[in-house]
Amino acid sequence: MLSAARRQRALIDSLYASGALCDRRLAAAFRAVPRHFFVPLHGAVTTSGSPLDADRAPERWLDAAYADEPIVVQIDDGDPERAEGVPTSSCSAPGVVARMLEAARLRDGHRVLEVGTGTGWNAALLAARLGDDRVVSVEIDPGVLEGARAALVRAGRTPRTVRGDGEFGYPEGAPYDRVIATCAATRVPRAWIRQTVEGGLVVLPWTAMEGAGVLARLTVHGDGAASGPFLGGLGFMPLRSQRPGPPAPPPPEAEPDETRLLHGPDPIEPLTRFPTAFAVTVAVRRWRMGLRPAPGGTGRQLWLASRDGGSWARVLPAGPAWRAEQAGPRSLWDEVEDAQEEWRALGGPSPERYGLTVAPDGRHRVWLDTPDGPGWDQEEE
C-alpha cells in the first residue's frame, strides 16, 4: 500500500514532467500541502460519478486524492430536492491548479484575492507559497466554506476566508497584486479589476459560451482597463451570478423557415473540436449549441439556439448529405458557417493566439495575436 506521502511525491513528479509545474517555490507549496486533507472522507464523487469513501475503500479514496483529476464535492448546490445532478463545487485537478498558479507569476510579498474557496486546497497552496496573511479567499456557499475552513485547520494553514459573493471581490482587503478566480466568467467583474494594483494580474477561466473556456491572464492598466492573452483551454464551473440558463434546443416538431442541403464532409464534426468551437463562440453572439440523436437513430444532429429563444437551427443527416434547418429573425447556421469561414481565412488560429481586453467602461473585446489585431466585440448578456 502506497502512503499518501509517496502518492504526493509521484503526483508532483508527474506535474513537473508534464510542464504544468515549473516554479520551485510553487513546487515547495505543493509538497507542503497534502491534497487528501481537502478531499471529504465521505460524499465526494469522481467526475464519472463513482462515490469515494475513505472508510469503506481507503485505497480508492487515496488514489483519487492524488490522481490528476478533479473530485466533485457538491452536487446541485447541496440541495437534495433539486435532483438535477449538476456538479457545483469540486477539488480541481492538480494539473489545472498548477497551470493557474504558474500563470499568476506569484512573487514574494504579493497579496492575493482568491474568488471561490471551494475545498480550500488552492487557498492553502497560495498561503504556503506567500504566507497566510497574504491571502484572502471568498466563498459564496456557507456549507462549502465550512468544509474548507475545517480542511485548512487540518493542514495548519490560516489564510483569511470570507463568506460573500466573489463577483464583488473583497474591497476590505484591497488592493491586491493578484486576483485568481476558480470559477469561470463570461463578463470579468469590474470589482476584480478595480481591486487589483496597476500592473497586477487577474487570472481566470474565461468563456464566451459554456463548454469552450480558456485560461486568461489580464494585466491591469492605470486607466481601469485590463488586457492579456489566453493560455489554452480550461473548463471550470461558472460564477454563480453568471450561470447560463438550462439548454433550450428547438423541439423536434418545430417547423423551419428555411431548409437546405449541405454536401461535402460532416459539417458537425468541426464544431466538436475545441479550436473551431472556440473561434465560433467568440464570433457568433448570444447563442448556444448541443448534440442529440438524430430522428430514427441515424446518427447525431447539431442544434443551435439564440439566448433570447427567438432563433434556432439544426443540422442532421439526410442520406449521403446533410440538411440544415433554421428559423427566426437570425439565420444561426449561416452565422456559424460564416464564422468558420472567417476562422479558416485567418489560418485556423489556435485559442492560444487570442486574448481579451476589458475596457474601462466594461466592454469586452476578444482579439487575435495583439490587442490591435482582428477582434470581436462581446455583447453584454
Coordinates of C-alpha atoms in Angstrom, one line a residue:
M1 CA 0.0 0.0 0.0
L2 CA 1.5 3.3 -1.1
S3 CA 1.4 6.0 1.6
A4 CA -0.1 9.4 1.0
A5 CA 3.4 11.0 1.0
R6 CA 4.6 8.6 -1.8
R7 CA 1.5 9.3 -3.8
Q8 CA 2.0 13.0 -3.3
R9 CA 5.7 12.8 -4.5
A10 CA 4.6 10.9 -7.6
L11 CA 1.9 13.4 -8.4
I12 CA 4.4 16.3 -8.1
D13 CA 6.9 14.5 -10.2
S14 CA 4.3 14.0 -12.9
L15 CA 3.3 17.7 -12.8
Y16 CA 7.0 18.5 -13.4
A17 CA 7.3 16.1 -16.2
S18 CA 4.2 17.4 -17.9
G19 CA 5.4 21.0 -17.7
A20 CA 2.4 22.1 -15.6
L21 CA 4.6 22.8 -12.6
C22 CA 7.9 24.7 -13.1
D23 CA 8.4 27.3 -10.3
R24 CA 10.4 25.7 -7.5
R25 CA 8.8 27.9 -4.8
L26 CA 5.4 26.8 -6.1
A27 CA 6.5 23.2 -6.1
A28 CA 7.5 23.6 -2.5
A29 CA 4.0 24.7 -1.7
F30 CA 2.6 21.6 -3.4
R31 CA 4.9 19.5 -1.3
A32 CA 3.8 21.3 1.9
V33 CA 0.1 20.9 1.4
P34 CA -1.2 17.3 1.1
R35 CA -4.2 17.3 -1.2
H36 CA -6.0 14.5 0.7
F37 CA -6.6 16.9 3.6
F38 CA -9.0 18.7 1.2
V39 CA -11.0 15.7 -0.1
P40 CA -14.0 14.9 2.1
L41 CA -13.9 11.5 3.8
H42 CA -17.4 10.7 2.6
G43 CA -19.8 12.1 -0.1
A44 CA -17.3 13.1 -2.8
V45 CA -17.5 11.5 -6.2
T46 CA -15.2 11.2 -9.2
T47 CA -16.2 13.0 -12.5
S48 CA -17.7 9.8 -13.7
G49 CA -19.9 9.7 -10.7
S50 CA -18.2 6.9 -8.7
P51 CA -18.5 7.5 -4.9
L52 CA -15.5 8.0 -2.7
D53 CA -15.5 6.7 0.9
A54 CA -12.3 6.8 3.0
D55 CA -13.7 4.2 5.4
R56 CA -15.1 1.6 3.0
A57 CA -12.5 2.0 0.3
P58 CA -9.5 3.9 1.7
E59 CA -7.1 2.9 -1.2
R60 CA -9.5 4.0 -3.8
W61 CA -10.2 7.3 -1.9
L62 CA -6.4 8.0 -1.6
D63 CA -5.8 7.1 -5.3
A64 CA -8.4 9.7 -6.3
A65 CA -6.9 12.3 -4.0
Y66 CA -3.6 12.0 -5.8
A67 CA -4.8 11.5 -9.3
D68 CA -4.6 14.4 -11.7
E69 CA -8.3 14.5 -11.9
P70 CA -11.0 16.8 -10.3
I71 CA -13.1 15.5 -7.5
V72 CA -16.7 16.7 -7.2
V73 CA -17.6 17.6 -3.6
Q74 CA -21.0 19.2 -4.1
I75 CA -24.0 18.5 -6.4
D76 CA -26.9 20.9 -7.1
D77 CA -25.6 23.4 -4.5
G78 CA -26.1 20.8 -1.8
D79 CA -29.9 20.9 -2.3
P80 CA -31.2 17.2 -2.5
E81 CA -34.6 18.4 -3.7
R82 CA -33.2 19.8 -7.0
A83 CA -32.1 16.3 -8.2
E84 CA -30.5 17.8 -11.4
G85 CA -27.2 16.1 -10.8
V86 CA -25.2 19.2 -11.7
P87 CA -21.7 19.5 -10.1
T88 CA -21.4 22.8 -8.3
S89 CA -18.2 22.5 -6.3
S90 CA -15.0 20.5 -6.8
C91 CA -11.4 20.0 -5.8
S92 CA -9.8 20.9 -9.1
A93 CA -7.4 18.7 -10.9
P94 CA -3.8 19.2 -9.7
G95 CA -2.5 19.9 -13.2
V96 CA -5.1 22.6 -13.7
V97 CA -4.3 24.2 -10.3
A98 CA -0.6 24.2 -11.2
R99 CA -1.3 25.8 -14.6
M100 CA -3.3 28.6 -13.0
L101 CA -0.9 29.3 -10.2
E102 CA 2.0 29.3 -12.6
A103 CA 0.1 31.7 -14.9
A104 CA -0.3 34.1 -11.9
R105 CA 3.5 34.6 -11.7
L106 CA 3.5 34.8 -8.0
R107 CA 6.3 36.6 -6.2
D108 CA 7.3 37.0 -2.6
G109 CA 5.3 39.8 -0.9
H110 CA 2.3 39.5 -3.3
R111 CA -1.2 39.8 -1.8
V112 CA -3.8 37.6 -3.5
L113 CA -7.6 37.5 -3.6
E114 CA -9.0 34.1 -4.5
V115 CA -12.5 34.0 -5.8
G116 CA -14.1 30.7 -4.9
T117 CA -12.6 28.9 -1.9
G118 CA -14.0 25.5 -2.8
T119 CA -12.4 22.8 -0.8
G120 CA -9.6 25.2 0.4
W121 CA -6.7 23.4 -1.3
N122 CA -5.9 26.3 -3.7
A123 CA -6.0 28.8 -0.8
A124 CA -3.7 26.6 1.2
L125 CA -1.2 26.4 -1.7
L126 CA -1.3 30.2 -2.0
A127 CA -0.8 30.5 1.7
A128 CA 2.1 28.1 1.7
R129 CA 3.7 30.0 -1.2
L130 CA 3.1 33.6 0.0
G131 CA 2.2 33.4 3.7
D132 CA -1.2 33.0 5.4
D133 CA -1.5 36.8 5.9
R134 CA -1.1 37.5 2.2
V135 CA -4.1 35.5 1.0
V136 CA -7.9 36.3 1.2
S137 CA -10.3 33.8 -0.2
V138 CA -14.0 34.4 -0.8
E139 CA -16.7 31.7 -1.0
I140 CA -20.4 32.2 -1.6
D141 CA -21.7 28.9 -0.3
P142 CA -21.7 28.6 3.5
G143 CA -21.6 24.8 3.5
V144 CA -18.6 24.7 1.2
L145 CA -16.8 27.4 3.2
E146 CA -17.4 25.5 6.4
G147 CA -15.7 22.4 4.9
A148 CA -12.8 24.4 3.5
R149 CA -12.2 26.0 6.9
A150 CA -12.0 22.6 8.6
A151 CA -9.7 21.3 5.9
L152 CA -7.4 24.4 6.3
V153 CA -7.2 23.7 10.1
R154 CA -6.1 20.1 9.4
A155 CA -3.5 21.4 7.0
G156 CA -2.2 24.0 9.5
R157 CA -3.0 26.9 7.2
T158 CA -4.8 30.2 8.2
P159 CA -5.5 32.4 5.1
R160 CA -8.4 34.8 5.6
T161 CA -11.6 33.1 4.5
V162 CA -14.7 35.2 3.9
R163 CA -18.3 34.3 3.1
G164 CA -19.5 36.5 0.3
D165 CA -20.3 36.9 -3.4
G166 CA -16.9 36.7 -5.1
E167 CA -18.3 38.7 -8.1
F168 CA -17.7 41.8 -5.8
G169 CA -14.3 40.7 -4.7
Y170 CA -13.4 41.8 -1.2
P171 CA -12.8 45.5 -1.0
E172 CA -11.8 45.5 2.7
G173 CA -8.6 43.7 1.8
A174 CA -7.8 45.6 -1.4
P175 CA -5.7 46.4 -3.3
Y176 CA -4.3 43.0 -4.4
D177 CA -1.3 42.1 -6.6
R178 CA -3.2 39.2 -8.0
V179 CA -6.9 38.1 -8.3
I180 CA -7.3 34.4 -9.1
A181 CA -10.7 33.1 -9.8
T182 CA -11.5 29.4 -9.5
C183 CA -14.8 29.8 -11.4
A184 CA -15.4 30.7 -15.0
A185 CA -16.7 34.1 -16.1
T186 CA -18.1 35.4 -19.3
R187 CA -18.0 39.0 -18.1
V188 CA -14.9 39.9 -16.0
P189 CA -16.4 41.6 -12.9
R190 CA -15.3 45.2 -12.7
A191 CA -14.6 44.7 -9.0
W192 CA -11.8 42.3 -9.8
I193 CA -10.0 44.9 -11.9
R194 CA -10.7 47.8 -9.6
Q195 CA -9.3 45.9 -6.6
T196 CA -6.0 45.0 -8.4
V197 CA -3.0 47.2 -8.4
E198 CA -1.8 48.8 -11.6
G199 CA 0.4 46.2 -13.3
G200 CA -1.2 43.4 -11.3
L201 CA -2.8 40.3 -12.8
V202 CA -6.3 38.9 -12.9
V203 CA -6.2 35.2 -13.7
L204 CA -9.4 33.5 -14.5
P205 CA -11.1 30.8 -16.7
W206 CA -13.0 32.9 -19.3
T207 CA -15.7 31.6 -21.6
A208 CA -17.7 33.0 -24.4
M209 CA -20.2 30.1 -24.1
E210 CA -20.4 27.2 -21.7
G211 CA -18.1 24.4 -22.7
A212 CA -15.5 26.5 -24.6
G213 CA -13.3 28.0 -21.8
V214 CA -9.8 29.3 -21.8
L215 CA -7.3 30.4 -19.1
A216 CA -7.0 34.2 -19.3
R217 CA -4.2 36.3 -17.7
L218 CA -5.1 40.0 -17.8
T219 CA -2.8 42.8 -16.8
V220 CA -4.5 45.8 -15.1
H221 CA -3.7 49.2 -16.5
G222 CA -3.8 52.6 -14.9
D223 CA -6.9 53.7 -16.8
G224 CA -9.0 50.9 -15.4
A225 CA -8.7 48.6 -18.4
A226 CA -7.3 45.1 -18.3
S227 CA -5.8 43.1 -21.2
G228 CA -3.9 39.9 -21.8
P229 CA -3.6 36.6 -23.6
F230 CA -5.4 33.3 -23.4
L231 CA -3.2 30.4 -22.3
G232 CA -5.1 27.4 -23.6
G233 CA -8.3 25.6 -22.9
L234 CA -9.6 25.3 -19.4
G235 CA -13.0 24.3 -18.0
F236 CA -14.4 25.5 -14.7
M237 CA -17.8 25.7 -13.0
P238 CA -19.3 29.2 -13.7
L239 CA -19.5 32.1 -11.3
R240 CA -22.9 31.7 -9.7
S241 CA -24.2 35.1 -10.9
Q242 CA -23.3 34.2 -14.5
R243 CA -24.6 30.7 -14.6
P244 CA -26.3 30.1 -18.0
G245 CA -29.9 29.0 -18.2
P246 CA -30.7 25.4 -19.0
P247 CA -30.1 24.4 -22.6
A248 CA -33.1 25.1 -24.8
P249 CA -32.8 23.1 -28.1
P250 CA -35.6 23.5 -30.6
P251 CA -38.4 21.0 -30.1
P252 CA -38.3 18.1 -32.6
E253 CA -41.7 19.2 -34.1
A254 CA -40.5 22.8 -34.7
E255 CA -41.1 23.8 -38.3
P256 CA -38.1 25.6 -40.0
D257 CA -38.4 28.8 -42.1
E258 CA -35.6 27.6 -44.3
T259 CA -34.2 24.2 -45.3
R260 CA -31.2 23.5 -47.5
L261 CA -28.9 20.6 -48.2
L262 CA -25.2 20.6 -47.3
H263 CA -22.9 18.5 -49.4
G264 CA -19.4 17.5 -48.6
P265 CA -17.8 16.4 -45.3
D266 CA -19.6 16.1 -42.0
P267 CA -20.5 19.8 -41.0
I268 CA -21.0 18.8 -37.3
E269 CA -17.5 17.3 -36.7
P270 CA -15.5 20.6 -36.8
L271 CA -17.7 22.1 -34.1
T272 CA -16.8 19.2 -31.8
R273 CA -13.2 20.2 -31.9
F274 CA -12.2 22.8 -29.3
P275 CA -10.2 25.2 -31.6
T276 CA -13.1 25.6 -34.1
A277 CA -15.8 25.7 -31.4
F278 CA -13.9 28.4 -29.5
A279 CA -13.4 30.6 -32.6
V280 CA -17.1 30.3 -33.5
T281 CA -18.3 31.0 -30.0
V282 CA -16.2 34.2 -30.0
A283 CA -17.5 35.4 -33.3
V284 CA -21.2 34.5 -33.0
R285 CA -23.2 36.5 -30.5
R286 CA -25.6 35.2 -27.8
W287 CA -26.2 31.6 -28.8
R288 CA -25.6 28.1 -27.6
M289 CA -25.3 24.7 -29.3
G290 CA -25.5 21.0 -28.4
L291 CA -25.8 17.5 -29.8
R292 CA -28.6 15.0 -29.6
P293 CA -29.6 11.8 -31.5
A294 CA -31.0 12.3 -35.0
P295 CA -34.5 11.1 -35.7
G296 CA -34.7 7.4 -36.2
G297 CA -31.3 6.7 -34.7
T298 CA -29.5 7.6 -37.9
G299 CA -26.6 9.4 -36.2
R300 CA -26.4 12.7 -34.4
Q301 CA -27.8 16.2 -35.0
L302 CA -26.5 19.6 -34.0
W303 CA -28.9 22.1 -32.6
L304 CA -28.3 25.8 -32.2
A305 CA -30.4 28.4 -30.3
S306 CA -30.2 32.1 -29.7
R307 CA -30.1 33.0 -26.0
D308 CA -33.3 35.1 -26.3
G309 CA -35.1 32.0 -27.7
G310 CA -36.2 33.7 -30.9
S311 CA -34.0 31.8 -33.4
W312 CA -32.9 28.3 -33.8
A313 CA -31.2 25.9 -36.3
R314 CA -30.4 22.2 -36.6
V315 CA -28.2 20.2 -38.8
L316 CA -28.9 16.5 -39.3
P317 CA -28.1 13.6 -41.6
A318 CA -30.1 13.4 -44.9
G319 CA -29.0 10.3 -46.7
P320 CA -25.5 10.9 -48.2
A321 CA -25.8 14.6 -47.5
W322 CA -26.8 16.8 -44.5
R323 CA -29.8 19.0 -44.0
A324 CA -29.6 22.5 -42.4
E325 CA -32.9 23.9 -41.0
Q326 CA -33.3 27.3 -39.4
A327 CA -36.0 29.7 -38.2
G328 CA -36.4 33.0 -36.5
P329 CA -35.1 36.5 -37.2
R330 CA -31.5 35.3 -37.2
S331 CA -30.1 32.7 -39.5
L332 CA -27.9 30.9 -36.9
W333 CA -26.5 28.2 -39.1
D334 CA -25.4 30.9 -41.7
E335 CA -23.7 32.8 -38.9
V336 CA -21.9 29.7 -37.8
E337 CA -20.8 28.9 -41.3
D338 CA -19.6 32.5 -41.8
A339 CA -17.6 32.4 -38.5
Q340 CA -15.9 29.1 -39.6
E341 CA -15.0 30.6 -43.0
E342 CA -13.5 33.7 -41.3
W343 CA -11.5 31.5 -38.9
R344 CA -10.2 29.4 -41.8
A345 CA -9.3 32.6 -43.8
L346 CA -7.2 33.7 -40.7
G347 CA -5.3 30.4 -40.9
G348 CA -7.2 28.4 -38.3
P349 CA -5.5 30.0 -35.3
S350 CA -5.4 28.1 -32.0
P351 CA -7.1 29.6 -28.9
E352 CA -3.6 30.5 -27.5
R353 CA -3.3 33.2 -30.2
Y354 CA -6.4 35.0 -28.9
G355 CA -6.6 37.4 -26.0
L356 CA -9.1 39.7 -24.2
T357 CA -9.3 43.4 -23.4
V358 CA -11.8 44.7 -20.9
A359 CA -12.2 48.4 -21.4
P360 CA -12.7 50.9 -18.6
D361 CA -16.4 51.0 -19.3
G362 CA -16.6 47.2 -19.1
R363 CA -16.8 46.5 -22.8
H364 CA -15.1 43.1 -23.7
R365 CA -13.2 42.6 -26.9
V366 CA -11.5 39.3 -27.9
W367 CA -8.6 39.9 -30.3
L368 CA -6.2 37.8 -32.4
D369 CA -2.4 38.0 -31.8
T370 CA -2.3 41.6 -30.4
P371 CA -4.9 43.9 -28.8
D372 CA -4.8 46.0 -32.1
G373 CA -5.4 42.9 -34.3
P374 CA -8.6 41.5 -35.7
G375 CA -11.2 41.5 -33.0
W376 CA -14.7 40.6 -31.9
D377 CA -16.8 42.6 -29.5
Q378 CA -18.5 40.6 -26.9
E379 CA -22.1 41.6 -26.1
E380 CA -23.4 42.1 -22.6
E381 CA -25.5 39.1 -21.5

